Short mmCIF file of C-alpha atoms in Angstrom, two decimals:
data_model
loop_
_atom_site.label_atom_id
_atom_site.label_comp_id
_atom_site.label_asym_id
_atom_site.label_seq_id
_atom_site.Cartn_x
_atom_site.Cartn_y
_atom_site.Cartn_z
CA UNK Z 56 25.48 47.73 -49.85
CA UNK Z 57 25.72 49.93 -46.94
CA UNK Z 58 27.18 53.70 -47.46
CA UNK Z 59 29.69 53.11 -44.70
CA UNK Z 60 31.43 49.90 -46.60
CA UNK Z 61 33.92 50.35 -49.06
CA UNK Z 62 33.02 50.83 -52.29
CA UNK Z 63 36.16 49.56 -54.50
CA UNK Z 64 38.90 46.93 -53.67
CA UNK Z 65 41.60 48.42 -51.21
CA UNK Z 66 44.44 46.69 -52.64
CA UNK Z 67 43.46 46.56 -56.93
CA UNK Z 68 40.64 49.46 -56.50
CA UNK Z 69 38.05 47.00 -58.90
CA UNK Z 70 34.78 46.69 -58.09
CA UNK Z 71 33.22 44.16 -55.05
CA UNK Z 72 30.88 41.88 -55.43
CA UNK Z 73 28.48 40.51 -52.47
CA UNK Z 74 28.63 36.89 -51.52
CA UNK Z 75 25.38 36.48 -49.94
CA UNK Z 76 25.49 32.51 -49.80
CA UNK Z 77 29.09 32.91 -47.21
CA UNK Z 78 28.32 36.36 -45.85
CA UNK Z 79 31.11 37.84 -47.30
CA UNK Z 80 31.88 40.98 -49.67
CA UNK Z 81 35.19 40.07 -52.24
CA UNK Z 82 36.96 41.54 -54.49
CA UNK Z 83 36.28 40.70 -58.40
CA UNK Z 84 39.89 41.50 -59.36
CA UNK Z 85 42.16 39.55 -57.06
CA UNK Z 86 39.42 38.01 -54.52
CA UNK Z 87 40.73 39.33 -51.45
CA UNK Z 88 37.63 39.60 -48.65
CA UNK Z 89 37.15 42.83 -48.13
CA UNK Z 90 34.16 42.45 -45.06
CA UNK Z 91 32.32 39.55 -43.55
CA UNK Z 92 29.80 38.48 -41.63
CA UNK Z 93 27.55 41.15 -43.63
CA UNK Z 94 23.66 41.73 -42.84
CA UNK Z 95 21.39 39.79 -44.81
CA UNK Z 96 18.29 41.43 -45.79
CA UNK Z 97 16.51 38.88 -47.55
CA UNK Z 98 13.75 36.55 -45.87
CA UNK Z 99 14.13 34.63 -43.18
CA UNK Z 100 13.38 31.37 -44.65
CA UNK Z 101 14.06 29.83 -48.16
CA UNK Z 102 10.54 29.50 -49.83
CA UNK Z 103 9.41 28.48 -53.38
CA UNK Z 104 6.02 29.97 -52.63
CA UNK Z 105 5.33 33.12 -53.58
CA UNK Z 106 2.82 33.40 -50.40
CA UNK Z 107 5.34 32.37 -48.21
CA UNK Z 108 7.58 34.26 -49.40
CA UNK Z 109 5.73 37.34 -48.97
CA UNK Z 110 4.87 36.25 -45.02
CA UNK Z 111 8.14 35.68 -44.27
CA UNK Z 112 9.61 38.78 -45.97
CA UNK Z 113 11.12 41.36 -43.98
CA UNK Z 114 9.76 45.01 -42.85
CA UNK Z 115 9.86 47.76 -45.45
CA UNK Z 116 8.64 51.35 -45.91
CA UNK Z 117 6.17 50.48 -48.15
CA UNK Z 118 2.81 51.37 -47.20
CA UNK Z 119 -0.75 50.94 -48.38
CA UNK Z 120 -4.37 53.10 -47.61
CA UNK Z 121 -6.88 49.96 -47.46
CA UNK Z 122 -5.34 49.75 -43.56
CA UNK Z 123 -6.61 52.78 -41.53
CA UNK Z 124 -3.10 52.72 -39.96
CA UNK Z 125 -1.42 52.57 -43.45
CA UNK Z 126 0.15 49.01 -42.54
CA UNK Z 127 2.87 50.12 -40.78
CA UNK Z 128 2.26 49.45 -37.47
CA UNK Z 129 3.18 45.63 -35.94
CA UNK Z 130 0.86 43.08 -35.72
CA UNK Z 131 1.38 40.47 -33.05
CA UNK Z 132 -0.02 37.16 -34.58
CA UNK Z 133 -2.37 34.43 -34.04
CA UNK Z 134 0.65 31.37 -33.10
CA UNK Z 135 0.95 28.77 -30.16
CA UNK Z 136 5.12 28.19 -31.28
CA UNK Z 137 7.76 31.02 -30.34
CA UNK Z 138 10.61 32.10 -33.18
CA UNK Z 139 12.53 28.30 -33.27
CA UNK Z 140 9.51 26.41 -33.03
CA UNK Z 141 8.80 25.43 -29.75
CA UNK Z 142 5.60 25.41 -28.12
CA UNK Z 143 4.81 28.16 -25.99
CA UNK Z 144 3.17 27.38 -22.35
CA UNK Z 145 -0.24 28.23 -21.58
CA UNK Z 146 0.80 31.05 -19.14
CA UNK Z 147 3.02 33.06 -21.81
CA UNK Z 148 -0.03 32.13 -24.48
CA UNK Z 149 -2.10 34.36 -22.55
CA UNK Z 150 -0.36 36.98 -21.71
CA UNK Z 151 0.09 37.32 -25.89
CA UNK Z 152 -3.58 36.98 -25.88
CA UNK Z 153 -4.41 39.42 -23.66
CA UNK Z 154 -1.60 42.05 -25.73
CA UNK Z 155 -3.01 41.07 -28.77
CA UNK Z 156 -6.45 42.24 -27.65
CA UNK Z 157 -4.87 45.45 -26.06
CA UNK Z 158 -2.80 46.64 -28.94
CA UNK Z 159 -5.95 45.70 -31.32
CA UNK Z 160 -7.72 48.38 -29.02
CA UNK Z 161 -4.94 50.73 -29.02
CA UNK Z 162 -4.67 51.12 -32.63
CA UNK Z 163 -8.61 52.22 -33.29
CA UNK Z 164 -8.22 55.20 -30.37
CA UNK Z 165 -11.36 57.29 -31.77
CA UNK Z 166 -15.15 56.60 -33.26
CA UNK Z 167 -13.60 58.07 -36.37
CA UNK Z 168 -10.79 56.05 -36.95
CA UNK Z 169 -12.86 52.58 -36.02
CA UNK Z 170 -15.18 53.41 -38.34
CA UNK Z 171 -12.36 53.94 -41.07
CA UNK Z 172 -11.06 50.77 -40.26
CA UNK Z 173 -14.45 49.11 -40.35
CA UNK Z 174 -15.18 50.31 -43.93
CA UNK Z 175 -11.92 49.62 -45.07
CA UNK Z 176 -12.01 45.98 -43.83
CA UNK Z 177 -15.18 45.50 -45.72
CA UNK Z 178 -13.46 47.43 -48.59
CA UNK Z 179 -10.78 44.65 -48.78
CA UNK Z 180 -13.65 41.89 -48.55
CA UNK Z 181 -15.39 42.72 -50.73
CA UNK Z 182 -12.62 43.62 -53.44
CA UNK Z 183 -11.45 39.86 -52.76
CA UNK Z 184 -14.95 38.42 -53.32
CA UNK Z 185 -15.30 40.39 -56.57
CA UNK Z 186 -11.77 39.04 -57.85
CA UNK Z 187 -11.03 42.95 -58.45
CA UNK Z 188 -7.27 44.19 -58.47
CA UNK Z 189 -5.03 45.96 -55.59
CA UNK Z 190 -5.42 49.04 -58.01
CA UNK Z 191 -9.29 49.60 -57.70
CA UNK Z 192 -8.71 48.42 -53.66
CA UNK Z 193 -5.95 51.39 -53.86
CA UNK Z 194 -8.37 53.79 -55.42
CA UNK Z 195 -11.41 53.02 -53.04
CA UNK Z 196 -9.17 53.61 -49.92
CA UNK Z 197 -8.03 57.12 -51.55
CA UNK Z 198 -11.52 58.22 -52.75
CA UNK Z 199 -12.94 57.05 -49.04
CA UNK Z 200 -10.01 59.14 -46.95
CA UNK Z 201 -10.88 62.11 -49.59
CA UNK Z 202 -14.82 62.22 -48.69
CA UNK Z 203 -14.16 64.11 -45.28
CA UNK Z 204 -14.00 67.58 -46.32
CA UNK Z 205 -17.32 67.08 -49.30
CA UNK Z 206 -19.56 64.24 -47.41
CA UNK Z 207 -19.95 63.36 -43.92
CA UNK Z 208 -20.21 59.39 -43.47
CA UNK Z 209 -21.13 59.03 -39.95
CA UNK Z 210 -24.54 57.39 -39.28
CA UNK Z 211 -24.30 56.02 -42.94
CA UNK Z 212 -24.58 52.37 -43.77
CA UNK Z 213 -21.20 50.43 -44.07
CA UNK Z 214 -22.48 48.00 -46.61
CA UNK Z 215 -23.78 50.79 -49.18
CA UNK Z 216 -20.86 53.43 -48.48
CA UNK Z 217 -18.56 50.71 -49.11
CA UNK Z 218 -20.45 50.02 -52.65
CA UNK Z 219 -21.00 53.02 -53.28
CA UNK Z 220 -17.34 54.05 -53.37
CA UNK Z 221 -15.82 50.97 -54.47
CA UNK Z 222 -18.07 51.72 -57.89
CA UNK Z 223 -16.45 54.74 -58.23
CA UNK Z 224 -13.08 53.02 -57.86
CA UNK Z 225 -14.03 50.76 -60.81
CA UNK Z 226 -15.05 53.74 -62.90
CA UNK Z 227 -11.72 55.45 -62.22
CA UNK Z 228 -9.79 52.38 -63.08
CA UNK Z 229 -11.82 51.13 -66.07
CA UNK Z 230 -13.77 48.61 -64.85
CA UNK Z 231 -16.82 47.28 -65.57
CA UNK Z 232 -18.55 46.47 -62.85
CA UNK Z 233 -22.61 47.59 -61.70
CA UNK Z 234 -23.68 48.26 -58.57
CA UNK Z 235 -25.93 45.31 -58.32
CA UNK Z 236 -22.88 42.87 -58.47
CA UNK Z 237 -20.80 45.02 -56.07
CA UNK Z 238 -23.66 44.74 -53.04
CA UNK Z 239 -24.43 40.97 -54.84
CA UNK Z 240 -20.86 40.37 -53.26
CA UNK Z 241 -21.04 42.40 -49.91
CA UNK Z 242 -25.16 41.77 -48.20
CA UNK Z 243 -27.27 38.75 -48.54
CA UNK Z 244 -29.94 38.23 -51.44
CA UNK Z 245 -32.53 39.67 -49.27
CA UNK Z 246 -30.73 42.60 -48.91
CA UNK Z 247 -29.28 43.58 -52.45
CA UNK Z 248 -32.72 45.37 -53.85
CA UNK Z 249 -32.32 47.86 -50.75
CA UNK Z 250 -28.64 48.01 -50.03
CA UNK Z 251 -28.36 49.16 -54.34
CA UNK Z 252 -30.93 51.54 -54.22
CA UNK Z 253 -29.32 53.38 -50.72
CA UNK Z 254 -25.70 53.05 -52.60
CA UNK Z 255 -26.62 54.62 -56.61
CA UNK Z 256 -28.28 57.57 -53.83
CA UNK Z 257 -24.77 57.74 -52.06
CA UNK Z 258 -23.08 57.54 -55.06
CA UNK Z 259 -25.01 60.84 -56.77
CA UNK Z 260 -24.21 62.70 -53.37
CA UNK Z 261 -20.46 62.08 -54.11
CA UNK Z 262 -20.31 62.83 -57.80
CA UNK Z 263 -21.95 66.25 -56.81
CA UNK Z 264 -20.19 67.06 -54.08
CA UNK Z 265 -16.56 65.86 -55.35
CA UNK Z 266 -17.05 67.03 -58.59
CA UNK Z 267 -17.61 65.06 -62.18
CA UNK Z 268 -13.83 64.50 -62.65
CA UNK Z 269 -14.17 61.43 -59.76
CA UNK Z 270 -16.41 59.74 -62.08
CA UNK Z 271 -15.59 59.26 -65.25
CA UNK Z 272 -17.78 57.69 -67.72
CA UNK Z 273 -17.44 53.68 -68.76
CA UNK Z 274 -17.61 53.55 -72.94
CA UNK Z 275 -19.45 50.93 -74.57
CA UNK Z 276 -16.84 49.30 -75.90
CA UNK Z 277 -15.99 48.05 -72.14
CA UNK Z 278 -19.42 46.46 -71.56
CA UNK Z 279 -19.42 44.80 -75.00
CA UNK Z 280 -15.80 42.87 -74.00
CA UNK Z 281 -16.98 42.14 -70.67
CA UNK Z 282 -20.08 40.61 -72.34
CA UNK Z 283 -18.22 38.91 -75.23
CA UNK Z 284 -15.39 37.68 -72.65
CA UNK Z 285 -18.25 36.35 -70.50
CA UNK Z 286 -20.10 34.34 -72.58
CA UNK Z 287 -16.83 33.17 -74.90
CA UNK Z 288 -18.09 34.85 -78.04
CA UNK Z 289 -15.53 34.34 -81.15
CA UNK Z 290 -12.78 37.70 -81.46
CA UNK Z 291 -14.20 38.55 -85.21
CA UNK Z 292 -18.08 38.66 -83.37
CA UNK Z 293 -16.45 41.34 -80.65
CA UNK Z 294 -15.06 43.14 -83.31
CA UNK Z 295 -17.83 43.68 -85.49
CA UNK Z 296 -19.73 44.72 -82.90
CA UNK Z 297 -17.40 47.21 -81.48
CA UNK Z 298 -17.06 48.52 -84.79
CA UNK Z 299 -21.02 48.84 -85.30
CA UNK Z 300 -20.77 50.57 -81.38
CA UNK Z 301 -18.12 53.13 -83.15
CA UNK Z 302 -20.27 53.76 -86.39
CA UNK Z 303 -23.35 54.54 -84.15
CA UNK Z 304 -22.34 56.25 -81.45
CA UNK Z 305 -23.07 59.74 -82.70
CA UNK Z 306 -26.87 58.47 -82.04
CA UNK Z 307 -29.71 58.77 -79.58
CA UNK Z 308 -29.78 54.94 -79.59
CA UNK Z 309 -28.35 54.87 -75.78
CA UNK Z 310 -29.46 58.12 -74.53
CA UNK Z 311 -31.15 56.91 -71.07
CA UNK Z 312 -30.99 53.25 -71.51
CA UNK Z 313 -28.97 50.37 -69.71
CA UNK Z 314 -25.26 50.45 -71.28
CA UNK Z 315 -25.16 46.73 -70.86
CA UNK Z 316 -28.46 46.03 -72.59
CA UNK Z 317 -27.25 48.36 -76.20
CA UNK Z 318 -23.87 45.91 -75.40
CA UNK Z 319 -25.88 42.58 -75.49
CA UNK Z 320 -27.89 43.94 -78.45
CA UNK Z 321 -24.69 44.86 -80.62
CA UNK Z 322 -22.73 41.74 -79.45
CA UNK Z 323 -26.03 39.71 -81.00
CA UNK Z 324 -26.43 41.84 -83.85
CA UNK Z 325 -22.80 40.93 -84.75
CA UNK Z 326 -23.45 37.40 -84.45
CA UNK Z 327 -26.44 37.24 -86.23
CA UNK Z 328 -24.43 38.86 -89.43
CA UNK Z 329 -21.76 36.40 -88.96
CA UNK Z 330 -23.74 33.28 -89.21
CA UNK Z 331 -22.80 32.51 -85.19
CA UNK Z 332 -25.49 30.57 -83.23
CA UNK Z 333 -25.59 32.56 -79.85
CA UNK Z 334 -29.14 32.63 -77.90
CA UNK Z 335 -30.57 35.63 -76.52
CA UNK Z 336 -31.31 34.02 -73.54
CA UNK Z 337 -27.32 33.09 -73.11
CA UNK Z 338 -26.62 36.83 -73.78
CA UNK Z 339 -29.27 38.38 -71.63
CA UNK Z 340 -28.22 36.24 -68.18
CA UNK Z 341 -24.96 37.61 -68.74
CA UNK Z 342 -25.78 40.69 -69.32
CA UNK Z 343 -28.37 41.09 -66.61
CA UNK Z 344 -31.58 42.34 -68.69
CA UNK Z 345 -34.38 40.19 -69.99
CA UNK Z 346 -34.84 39.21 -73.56
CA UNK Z 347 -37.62 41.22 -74.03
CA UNK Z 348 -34.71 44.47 -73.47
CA UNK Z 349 -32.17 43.11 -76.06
CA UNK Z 350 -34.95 42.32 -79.31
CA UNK Z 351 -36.42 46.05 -78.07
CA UNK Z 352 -32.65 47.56 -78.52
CA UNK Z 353 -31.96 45.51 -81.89
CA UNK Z 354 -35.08 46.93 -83.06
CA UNK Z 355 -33.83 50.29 -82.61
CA UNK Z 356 -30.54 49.82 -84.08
CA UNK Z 357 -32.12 47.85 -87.15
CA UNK Z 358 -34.59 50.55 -87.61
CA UNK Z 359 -32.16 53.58 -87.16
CA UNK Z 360 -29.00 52.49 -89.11
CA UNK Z 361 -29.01 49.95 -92.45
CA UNK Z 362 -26.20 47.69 -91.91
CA UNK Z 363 -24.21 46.42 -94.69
CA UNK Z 364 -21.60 43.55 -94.32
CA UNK Z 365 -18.88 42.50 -97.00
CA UNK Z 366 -17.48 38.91 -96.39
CA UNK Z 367 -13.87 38.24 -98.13
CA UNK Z 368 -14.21 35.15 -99.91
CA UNK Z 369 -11.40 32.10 -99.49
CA UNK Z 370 -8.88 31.80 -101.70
CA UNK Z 371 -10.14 28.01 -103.43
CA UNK Z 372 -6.91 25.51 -103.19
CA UNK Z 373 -6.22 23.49 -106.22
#
């Protein structure tokens, strides 16, 4: 309700209540109308869909850092059909084209700011490709605007700069993701073996020049849910193996190896004690190492720790 309205009934001084349906503002105590004709602020249209619902909402001050101009600046749209619906001429469609193309220059004024929008366009891509939240989008934007003043990104590539800090993103946010599947989603196959190796070298530049507290470190027990959640291993199979991960981690077992290979190895470990028939060549395409990795890394835990399990028998019904 707007400060300048009343707030309380004039005549009984009770409270008013907003009839949004009428346009109208009454009183709950002896329903006189107080104001009409009030502004609506909702959407323009009545929608079930959330989507639609979300298009046709109106402007607000919210704003967001995957946009270079922070999403608050208008955007004429792609449309052949004026506000009530009618069909526009060819002479007016045009003339939008041709401002559409103008104020699409206008907003990217400098080399710096196109190539902030460029990189956050692939940013929001990519993110969409990989299924991963607004939160690690979010994140990416903030840790890209923040790399000015430690790393200078011009002449860099756009496909492994983008990786590079959208892997940092997931880190921050606690989630798993390698940098293999993040370029997997952004170059072609041909490209992934090169585009990964420039990114992990963009990557170590950042952590050293922004400091260790940008990149926090993924525990095991993440890669062993991803794993388990991947391949639809039973709950009491994750468990065990996150609590084997927890019993061993005061080891060397996973002191320069692949996180996700010690994952696979406990996950399997787990199901071998339980009885559960999961292959190691299931577990390794998941996981992304070979079989030959996850025997290697059972060997190691086997060897290093003896593992005991107690089963709790069934109660026998009579």
């Amino acid at each position: 309700m707007n400060i300048l309205e009343p707030q309380s009934c004039p005549e009984c001084q009770s409270s008013l209540v907003d009839d949004m349906q009428n346009g109208e503002i009454i009183c709950s105590g002896c329903g006189v109308v107080v104001a009409d004709q009030i502004a609506d602020s909702g959407p323009e249209t009545i929608s079930s869909n959330l989507e639609d619902k979300m298009k046709l909402a109106r402007a607000t001050g919210q704003t967001t850092y995957s946009q270079h101009d922070l999403g608050i600046t208008t955007e004429i749209s792609i449309s052949t059909k004026d506000f009530s619906g009618k069909t526009i001429n060819h002479e007016v469609a045009n003339q939008m084209h041709n401002l559409r193309k103008w104020q699409q220059r206008v907003r990217v004024a400098s080399p710096r700011e196109r190539r902030l929008a460029n990189v956050l366009s692939k940013m929001g891509e990519t993110c969409n490709d990989l299924s991963l939240s607004k939160n690690v989008l979010e994140t990416a934007s903030m840790i890209y605007r923040n790399l000015d003043g430690y790393v200078d990104v011009k002449g860099k590539s756009v496909v492994s700069i983008t990786a590079a800090t959208i892997y940092m993103a997931c880190k921050q946010c606690s989630v798993v993701r390698s940098l293999e599947e993040i370029c997997r989603g952004i170059c072609p196959p041909k490209d992934v073996k090169s585009k990964t190796k420039l990114a992990a070298r963009y990557y170590r530049t950042m952590v050293m020049e922004m400091g260790q507290l940008t990149a926090p470190v993924v525990t095991m027990d993440k890669y062993i849910s991803k794993i388990a959640n991947m391949t639809q291993t039973e709950v009491r199979v994750e468990r065990l193996a996150l609590e084997i991960a927890e019993k061993t981690k005061e080891s060397n077992i996973a002191d320069g190896k692949a996180p996700n290979g010690i994952a696979a190895a406990y996950l399997y470990v787990a199901s071998v004690l339980l009885g559960q028939n999961v292959l190691q060549r299931d577990v390794s395409s998941i996981a992304g190492v070979t079989e030959v990795t996850i025997r290697n890394r059972c060997k190691e835990i086997l060897t290093s720790y003896k593992l005991k399990i107690t089963l709790r028998p069934s109660l026998a019904k009579f």
